[in-house]
Amino acid sequence: MCSTSELARLIHKRHQILVQLRELGKRQGSLIEQEDTTTLLRLLSVKQRVLAGLQETERQLAPFHADDPDSRIWANQRERDQCAAEAQQCQQLLLEVLELERQQEQWMLQRRNQAATQLRRVQAASEATGAYHANRWTADQSQVAKRPHLLASSAIPLDLSSEA
């Protein structure tokens, strides 16, 4: 059987980490909207470290999952109630964090799709311009082949004389 004071400490730590993740998630959302990639990447680095802390806390909480909650011995009912309330808040916070992540994933997918559409339009315009110029060059060459005098009349005369 694991210590209830250790359980309470870990639940409290988990709660603090989830509050921090929720705040980071909100900040992440505003950075996505502002398209501030540099700051977003720094925030994601911080968020990764916070997530590692959550994983470690969850690993430390694992032995408590095997315990029967009714057989735990608490110092007093207030401590037990406080730990239970914090555990419930953790579940709510986790749902909020997951919802923020889901929304942000949707925003990022929309932004990616918009960027892909813009790139396709630019590519199509570039290809059309290239085809136009290629067609014009081919047409110009065709005209010169049919009427060589066009080349001579459009060329700048060159002085090929020598002063030697």
mmCIF file of C-alpha atoms in Angstrom, residues 35-117:
data_model
loop_
_atom_site.group_PDB
_atom_site.id
_atom_site.type_symbol
_atom_site.label_atom_id
_atom_site.label_comp_id
_atom_site.label_asym_id
_atom_site.label_seq_id
_atom_site.Cartn_x
_atom_site.Cartn_y
_atom_site.Cartn_z
ATOM 1 C CA GLU A 35 1.248 33.150 -37.384
ATOM 2 C CA ASP A 36 4.216 33.821 -35.073
ATOM 3 C CA THR A 37 6.211 30.714 -35.924
ATOM 4 C CA THR A 38 9.409 31.680 -34.093
ATOM 5 C CA THR A 39 7.696 32.246 -30.749
ATOM 6 C CA LEU A 40 5.466 29.217 -31.350
ATOM 7 C CA LEU A 41 8.509 26.970 -31.752
ATOM 8 C CA ARG A 42 9.981 28.279 -28.483
ATOM 9 C CA LEU A 43 6.662 27.688 -26.720
ATOM 10 C CA LEU A 44 6.486 24.147 -28.117
ATOM 11 C CA SER A 45 9.939 23.485 -26.680
ATOM 12 C CA VAL A 46 8.747 24.588 -23.242
ATOM 13 C CA LYS A 47 5.571 22.581 -23.670
ATOM 14 C CA GLN A 48 7.605 19.472 -24.476
ATOM 15 C CA ARG A 49 9.473 19.785 -21.165
ATOM 16 C CA VAL A 50 6.190 20.253 -19.280
ATOM 17 C CA LEU A 51 4.773 17.159 -20.983
ATOM 18 C CA ALA A 52 7.864 15.204 -19.936
ATOM 19 C CA GLY A 53 7.150 16.324 -16.341
ATOM 20 C CA LEU A 54 3.568 15.103 -16.680
ATOM 21 C CA GLN A 55 4.764 11.743 -17.983
ATOM 22 C CA GLU A 56 7.120 11.399 -15.023
ATOM 23 C CA THR A 57 4.333 12.276 -12.587
ATOM 24 C CA GLU A 58 2.038 9.731 -14.238
ATOM 25 C CA ARG A 59 4.791 7.122 -13.927
ATOM 26 C CA GLN A 60 5.058 7.907 -10.210
ATOM 27 C CA LEU A 61 1.285 7.657 -9.849
ATOM 28 C CA ALA A 62 1.156 4.214 -11.514
ATOM 29 C CA PRO A 63 1.610 2.187 -8.286
ATOM 30 C CA PHE A 64 -1.452 3.905 -6.802
ATOM 31 C CA HIS A 65 -3.671 2.548 -9.562
ATOM 32 C CA ALA A 66 -3.272 -0.945 -8.105
ATOM 33 C CA ASP A 67 -4.485 0.190 -4.666
ATOM 34 C CA ASP A 68 -8.071 -0.110 -3.603
ATOM 35 C CA PRO A 69 -9.131 3.510 -2.961
ATOM 36 C CA ASP A 70 -11.386 2.465 -0.079
ATOM 37 C CA SER A 71 -8.526 0.743 1.723
ATOM 38 C CA ARG A 72 -6.280 3.836 1.747
ATOM 39 C CA ILE A 73 -5.693 5.318 5.155
ATOM 40 C CA TRP A 74 -5.904 9.104 5.198
ATOM 41 C CA ALA A 75 -4.797 11.397 8.011
ATOM 42 C CA ASN A 76 -8.265 12.968 7.951
ATOM 43 C CA GLN A 77 -11.364 13.232 5.794
ATOM 44 C CA ARG A 78 -10.520 16.787 4.697
ATOM 45 C CA GLU A 79 -7.227 15.599 3.148
ATOM 46 C CA ARG A 80 -9.014 12.764 1.364
ATOM 47 C CA ASP A 81 -11.735 15.090 0.063
ATOM 48 C CA GLN A 82 -9.182 17.647 -1.096
ATOM 49 C CA CYS A 83 -7.196 15.003 -2.969
ATOM 50 C CA ALA A 84 -10.388 13.630 -4.560
ATOM 51 C CA ALA A 85 -11.450 17.138 -5.624
ATOM 52 C CA GLU A 86 -8.042 17.829 -7.131
ATOM 53 C CA ALA A 87 -8.107 14.490 -8.950
ATOM 54 C CA GLN A 88 -11.510 15.430 -10.392
ATOM 55 C CA GLN A 89 -10.171 18.839 -11.443
ATOM 56 C CA CYS A 90 -7.260 17.057 -13.132
ATOM 57 C CA GLN A 91 -9.725 15.110 -15.257
ATOM 58 C CA GLN A 92 -11.487 18.340 -16.264
ATOM 59 C CA LEU A 93 -8.170 20.066 -17.010
ATOM 60 C CA LEU A 94 -7.044 17.130 -19.106
ATOM 61 C CA LEU A 95 -10.243 17.337 -21.159
ATOM 62 C CA GLU A 96 -9.658 21.077 -21.675
ATOM 63 C CA VAL A 97 -6.044 20.509 -22.740
ATOM 64 C CA LEU A 98 -7.088 17.791 -25.179
ATOM 65 C CA GLU A 99 -9.821 20.027 -26.632
ATOM 66 C CA LEU A 100 -7.331 22.871 -27.110
ATOM 67 C CA GLU A 101 -4.995 20.462 -28.892
ATOM 68 C CA ARG A 102 -7.813 19.247 -31.135
ATOM 69 C CA GLN A 103 -8.832 22.811 -32.054
ATOM 70 C CA GLN A 104 -5.254 23.837 -32.745
ATOM 71 C CA GLU A 105 -4.690 20.792 -34.908
ATOM 72 C CA GLN A 106 -7.727 21.830 -36.955
ATOM 73 C CA TRP A 107 -6.404 25.404 -37.271
ATOM 74 C CA MET A 108 -3.011 24.132 -38.360
ATOM 75 C CA LEU A 109 -4.585 21.791 -40.930
ATOM 76 C CA GLN A 110 -6.675 24.672 -42.297
ATOM 77 C CA ARG A 111 -3.581 26.909 -42.523
ATOM 78 C CA ARG A 112 -1.646 24.102 -44.212
ATOM 79 C CA ASN A 113 -4.458 23.558 -46.721
ATOM 80 C CA GLN A 114 -4.672 27.294 -47.417
ATOM 81 C CA ALA A 115 -0.918 27.450 -47.981
ATOM 82 C CA ALA A 116 -1.075 24.415 -50.278
ATOM 83 C CA THR A 117 -3.867 26.032 -52.295
#
